[in-house]
mmCIF file of C-alpha atoms and ligand atoms in Angstrom:
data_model
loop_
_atom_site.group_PDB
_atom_site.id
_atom_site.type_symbol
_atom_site.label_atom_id
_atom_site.label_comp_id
_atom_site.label_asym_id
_atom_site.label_seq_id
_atom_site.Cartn_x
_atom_site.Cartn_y
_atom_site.Cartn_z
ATOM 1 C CA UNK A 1 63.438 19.530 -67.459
ATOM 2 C CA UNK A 2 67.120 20.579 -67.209
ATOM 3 C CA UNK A 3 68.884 22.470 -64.845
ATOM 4 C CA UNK A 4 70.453 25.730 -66.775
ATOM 5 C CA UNK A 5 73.212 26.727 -65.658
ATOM 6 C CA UNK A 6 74.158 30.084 -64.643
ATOM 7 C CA UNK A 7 76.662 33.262 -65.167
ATOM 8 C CA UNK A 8 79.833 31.725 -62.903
ATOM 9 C CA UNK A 9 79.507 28.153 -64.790
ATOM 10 C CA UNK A 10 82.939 27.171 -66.318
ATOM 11 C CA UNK A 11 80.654 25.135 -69.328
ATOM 12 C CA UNK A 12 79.518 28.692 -70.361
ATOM 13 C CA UNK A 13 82.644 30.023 -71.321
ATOM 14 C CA UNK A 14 84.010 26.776 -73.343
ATOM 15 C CA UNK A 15 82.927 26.534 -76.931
ATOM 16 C CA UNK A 16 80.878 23.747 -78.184
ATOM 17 C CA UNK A 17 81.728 20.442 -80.522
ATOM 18 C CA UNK A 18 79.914 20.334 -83.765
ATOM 19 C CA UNK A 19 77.835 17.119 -83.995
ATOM 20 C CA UNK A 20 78.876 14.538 -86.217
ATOM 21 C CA UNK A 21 75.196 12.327 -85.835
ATOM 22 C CA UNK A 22 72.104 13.496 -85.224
ATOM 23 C CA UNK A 23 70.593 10.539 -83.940
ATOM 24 C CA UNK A 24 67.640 9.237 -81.009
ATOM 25 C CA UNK A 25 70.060 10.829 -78.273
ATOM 26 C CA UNK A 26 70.299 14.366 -79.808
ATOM 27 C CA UNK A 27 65.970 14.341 -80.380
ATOM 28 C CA UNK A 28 65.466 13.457 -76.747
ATOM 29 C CA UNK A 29 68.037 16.453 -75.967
ATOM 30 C CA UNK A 30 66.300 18.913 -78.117
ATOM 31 C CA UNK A 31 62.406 17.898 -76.756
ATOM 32 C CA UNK A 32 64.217 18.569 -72.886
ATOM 33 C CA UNK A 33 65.895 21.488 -73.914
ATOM 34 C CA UNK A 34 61.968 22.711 -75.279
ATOM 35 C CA UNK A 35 60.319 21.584 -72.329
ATOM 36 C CA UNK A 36 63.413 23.482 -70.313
ATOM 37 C CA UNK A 37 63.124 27.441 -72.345
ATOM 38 C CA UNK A 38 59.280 26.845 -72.361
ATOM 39 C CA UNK A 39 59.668 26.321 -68.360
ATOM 40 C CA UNK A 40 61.756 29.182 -67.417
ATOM 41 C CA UNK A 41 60.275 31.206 -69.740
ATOM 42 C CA UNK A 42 62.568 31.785 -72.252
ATOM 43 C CA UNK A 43 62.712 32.380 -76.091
ATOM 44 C CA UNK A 44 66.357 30.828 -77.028
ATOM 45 C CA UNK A 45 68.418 27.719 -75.457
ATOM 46 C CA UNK A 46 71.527 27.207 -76.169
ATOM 47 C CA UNK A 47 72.738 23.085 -75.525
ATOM 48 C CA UNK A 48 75.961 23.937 -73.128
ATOM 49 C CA UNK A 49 73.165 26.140 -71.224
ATOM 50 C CA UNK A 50 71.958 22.868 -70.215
ATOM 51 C CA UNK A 51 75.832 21.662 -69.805
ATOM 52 C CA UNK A 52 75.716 19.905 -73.281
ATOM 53 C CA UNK A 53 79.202 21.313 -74.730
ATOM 54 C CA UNK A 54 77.848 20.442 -78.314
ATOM 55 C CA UNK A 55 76.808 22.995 -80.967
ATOM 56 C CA UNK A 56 72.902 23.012 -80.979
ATOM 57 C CA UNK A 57 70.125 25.745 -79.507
ATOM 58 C CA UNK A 58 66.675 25.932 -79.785
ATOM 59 C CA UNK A 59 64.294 29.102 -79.971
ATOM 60 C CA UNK A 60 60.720 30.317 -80.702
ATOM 61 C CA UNK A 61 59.905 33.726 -80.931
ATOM 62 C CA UNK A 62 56.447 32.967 -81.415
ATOM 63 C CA UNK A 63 56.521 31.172 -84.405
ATOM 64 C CA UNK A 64 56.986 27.590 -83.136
ATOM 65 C CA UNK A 65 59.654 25.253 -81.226
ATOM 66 C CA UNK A 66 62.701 25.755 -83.770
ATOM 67 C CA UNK A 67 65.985 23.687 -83.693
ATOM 68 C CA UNK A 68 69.379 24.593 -85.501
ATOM 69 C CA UNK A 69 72.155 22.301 -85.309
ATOM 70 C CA UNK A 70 76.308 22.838 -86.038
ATOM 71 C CA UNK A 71 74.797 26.676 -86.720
ATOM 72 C CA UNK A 72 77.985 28.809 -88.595
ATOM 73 C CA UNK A 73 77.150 32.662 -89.078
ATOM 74 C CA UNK A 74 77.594 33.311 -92.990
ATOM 75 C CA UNK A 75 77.127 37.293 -92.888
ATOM 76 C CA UNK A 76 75.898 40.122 -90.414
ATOM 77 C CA UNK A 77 75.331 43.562 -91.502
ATOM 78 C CA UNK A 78 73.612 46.658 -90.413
ATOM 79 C CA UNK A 79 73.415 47.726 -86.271
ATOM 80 C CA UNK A 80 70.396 47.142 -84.085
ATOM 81 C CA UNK A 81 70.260 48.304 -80.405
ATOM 82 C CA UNK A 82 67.973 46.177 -78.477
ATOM 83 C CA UNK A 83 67.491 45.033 -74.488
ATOM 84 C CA UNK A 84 68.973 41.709 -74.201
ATOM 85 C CA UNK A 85 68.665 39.472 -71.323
ATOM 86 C CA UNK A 86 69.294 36.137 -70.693
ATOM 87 C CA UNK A 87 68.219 32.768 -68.751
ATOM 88 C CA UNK A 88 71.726 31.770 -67.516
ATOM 89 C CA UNK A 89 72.244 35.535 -66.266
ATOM 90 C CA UNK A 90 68.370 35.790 -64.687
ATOM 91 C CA UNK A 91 66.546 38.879 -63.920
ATOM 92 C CA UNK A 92 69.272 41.649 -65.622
ATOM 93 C CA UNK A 93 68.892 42.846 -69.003
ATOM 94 C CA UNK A 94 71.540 45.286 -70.765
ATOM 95 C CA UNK A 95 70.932 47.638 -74.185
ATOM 96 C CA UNK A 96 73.163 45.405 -76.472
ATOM 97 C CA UNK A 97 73.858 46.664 -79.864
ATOM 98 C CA UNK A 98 74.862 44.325 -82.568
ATOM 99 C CA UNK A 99 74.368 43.380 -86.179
ATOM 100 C CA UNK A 100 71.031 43.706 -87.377
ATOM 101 C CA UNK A 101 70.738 41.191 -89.853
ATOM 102 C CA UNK A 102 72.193 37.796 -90.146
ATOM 103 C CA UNK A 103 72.647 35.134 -92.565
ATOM 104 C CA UNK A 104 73.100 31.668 -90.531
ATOM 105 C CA UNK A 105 73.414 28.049 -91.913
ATOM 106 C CA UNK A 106 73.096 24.759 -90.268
ATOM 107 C CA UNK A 107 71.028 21.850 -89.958
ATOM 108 C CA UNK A 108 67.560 20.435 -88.555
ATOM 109 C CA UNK A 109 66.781 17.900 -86.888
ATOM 110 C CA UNK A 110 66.476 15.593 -89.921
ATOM 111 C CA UNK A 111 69.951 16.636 -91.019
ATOM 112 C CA UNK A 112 68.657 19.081 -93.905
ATOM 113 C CA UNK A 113 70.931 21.794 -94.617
ATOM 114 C CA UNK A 114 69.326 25.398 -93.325
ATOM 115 C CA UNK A 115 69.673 28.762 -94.620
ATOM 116 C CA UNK A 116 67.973 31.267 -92.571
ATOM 117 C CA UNK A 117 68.312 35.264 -93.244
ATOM 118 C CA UNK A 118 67.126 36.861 -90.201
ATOM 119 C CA UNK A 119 66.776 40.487 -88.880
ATOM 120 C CA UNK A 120 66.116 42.567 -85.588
ATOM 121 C CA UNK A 121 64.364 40.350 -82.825
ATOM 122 C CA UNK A 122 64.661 36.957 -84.583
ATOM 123 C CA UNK A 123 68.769 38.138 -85.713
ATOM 124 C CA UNK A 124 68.850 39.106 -82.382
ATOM 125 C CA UNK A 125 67.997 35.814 -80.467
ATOM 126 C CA UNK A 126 70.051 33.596 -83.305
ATOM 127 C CA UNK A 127 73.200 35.891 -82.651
ATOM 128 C CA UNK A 128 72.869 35.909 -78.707
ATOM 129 C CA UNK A 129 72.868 31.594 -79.039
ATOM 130 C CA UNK A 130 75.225 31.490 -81.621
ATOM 131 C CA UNK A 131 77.058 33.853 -78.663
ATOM 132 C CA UNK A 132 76.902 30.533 -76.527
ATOM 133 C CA UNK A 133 77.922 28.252 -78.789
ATOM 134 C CA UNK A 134 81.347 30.027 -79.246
ATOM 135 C CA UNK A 135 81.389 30.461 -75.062
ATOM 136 C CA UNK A 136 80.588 34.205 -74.887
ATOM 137 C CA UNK A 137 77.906 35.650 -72.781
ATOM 138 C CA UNK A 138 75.961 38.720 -73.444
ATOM 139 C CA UNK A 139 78.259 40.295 -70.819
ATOM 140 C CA UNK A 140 81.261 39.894 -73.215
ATOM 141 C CA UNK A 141 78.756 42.516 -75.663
ATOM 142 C CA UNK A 142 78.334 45.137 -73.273
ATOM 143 C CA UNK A 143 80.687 48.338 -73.610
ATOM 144 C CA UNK A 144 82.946 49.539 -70.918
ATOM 145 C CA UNK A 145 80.630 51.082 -68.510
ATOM 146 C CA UNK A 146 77.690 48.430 -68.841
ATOM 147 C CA UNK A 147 80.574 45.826 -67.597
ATOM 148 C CA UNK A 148 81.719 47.756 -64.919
ATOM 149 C CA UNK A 149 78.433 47.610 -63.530
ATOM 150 C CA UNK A 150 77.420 44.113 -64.320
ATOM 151 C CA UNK A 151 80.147 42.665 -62.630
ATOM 152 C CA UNK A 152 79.588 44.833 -59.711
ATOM 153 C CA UNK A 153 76.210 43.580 -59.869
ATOM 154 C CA UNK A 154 76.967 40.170 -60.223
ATOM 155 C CA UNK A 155 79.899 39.548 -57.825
ATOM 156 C CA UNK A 156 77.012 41.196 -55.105
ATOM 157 C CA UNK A 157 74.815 38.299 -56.184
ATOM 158 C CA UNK A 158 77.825 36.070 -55.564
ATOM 159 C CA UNK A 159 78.598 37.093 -52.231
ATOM 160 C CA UNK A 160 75.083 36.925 -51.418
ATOM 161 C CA UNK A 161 74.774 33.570 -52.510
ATOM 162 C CA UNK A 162 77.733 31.985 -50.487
ATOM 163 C CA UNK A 163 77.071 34.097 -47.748
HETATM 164 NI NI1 LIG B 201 71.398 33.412 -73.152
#
């Protein structure tokens, strides 16, 4: 299992490095970053989570362990409001509204091209990793008043934690 790192981490805010191989190394990665959301409990992974700065996540919303590599976002439509939460920012959650539907490409494991069309709780999770990927944190989705009092929230924890 991997350590995930948390809201404060510089490696959250950089975006990632599309892979150029998918090869022994980047299997092994994916079955520890598994073994890491199934842990924590969690239902998406993101690899710079883990402090990976390429462009892969994993998720299973119930459906089975799923991998998308070098994911790109094709097309979002629609609006969904939905409470969000997330491993690297543990124990808040925040009404989030975003697209509802999303049309995302990329690749598996075995380097076959994907094409997934995806809406409400499975759009959700793909947008919130794809989030990640690009360095942005569900914090950057929250309107005006939600931030205030996240970061209120979170520089407590922070002073708490280095008191
Ligand atoms: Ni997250």
């Amino acid at each position: 299992m991997l350590p995930i790192r948390q809201y404060g981490d510089p490696v959250l805010k950089q975006a990632t490095r599309e892979l150029d191989e998918i090869d022994g190394r980047v299997a092994k990665l994916v079955d520890d970053m598994l073994d890491t959301m199934y842990a924590a409990p969690g239902v998406g992974l993101a690899a710079n989570q883990v402090g990976v700065q390429r462009r892969l996540f994993v998720y299973d919303i119930g459906d089975g362990p799923q991998v998308i590599i070098n994911p790109r976002v094709i097309e979002t439509s629609g609006e969904w409001t939905f409470e969000e939460g997330c491993l690297s920012v543990p124990g808040l959650s925040w009404q989030i509204v975003r697209p509802n539907r999303i049309h995302l490409v990329g690749l598996d494991l075995d380097g076959n091209e994907l094409s997934i069309e995806a809406e409400e709780y499975q759009g959700r999770v793909l947008q919130h990793e794809v989030d990640h990927l690009d360095g942005a944190l569900l914090i950057d989705r929250l309107d005006e008043d939600q931030r205030r009092d996240a970061r209120r929230i979170l520089r407590a924890r922070a002073a708490a934690a280095a008191s």
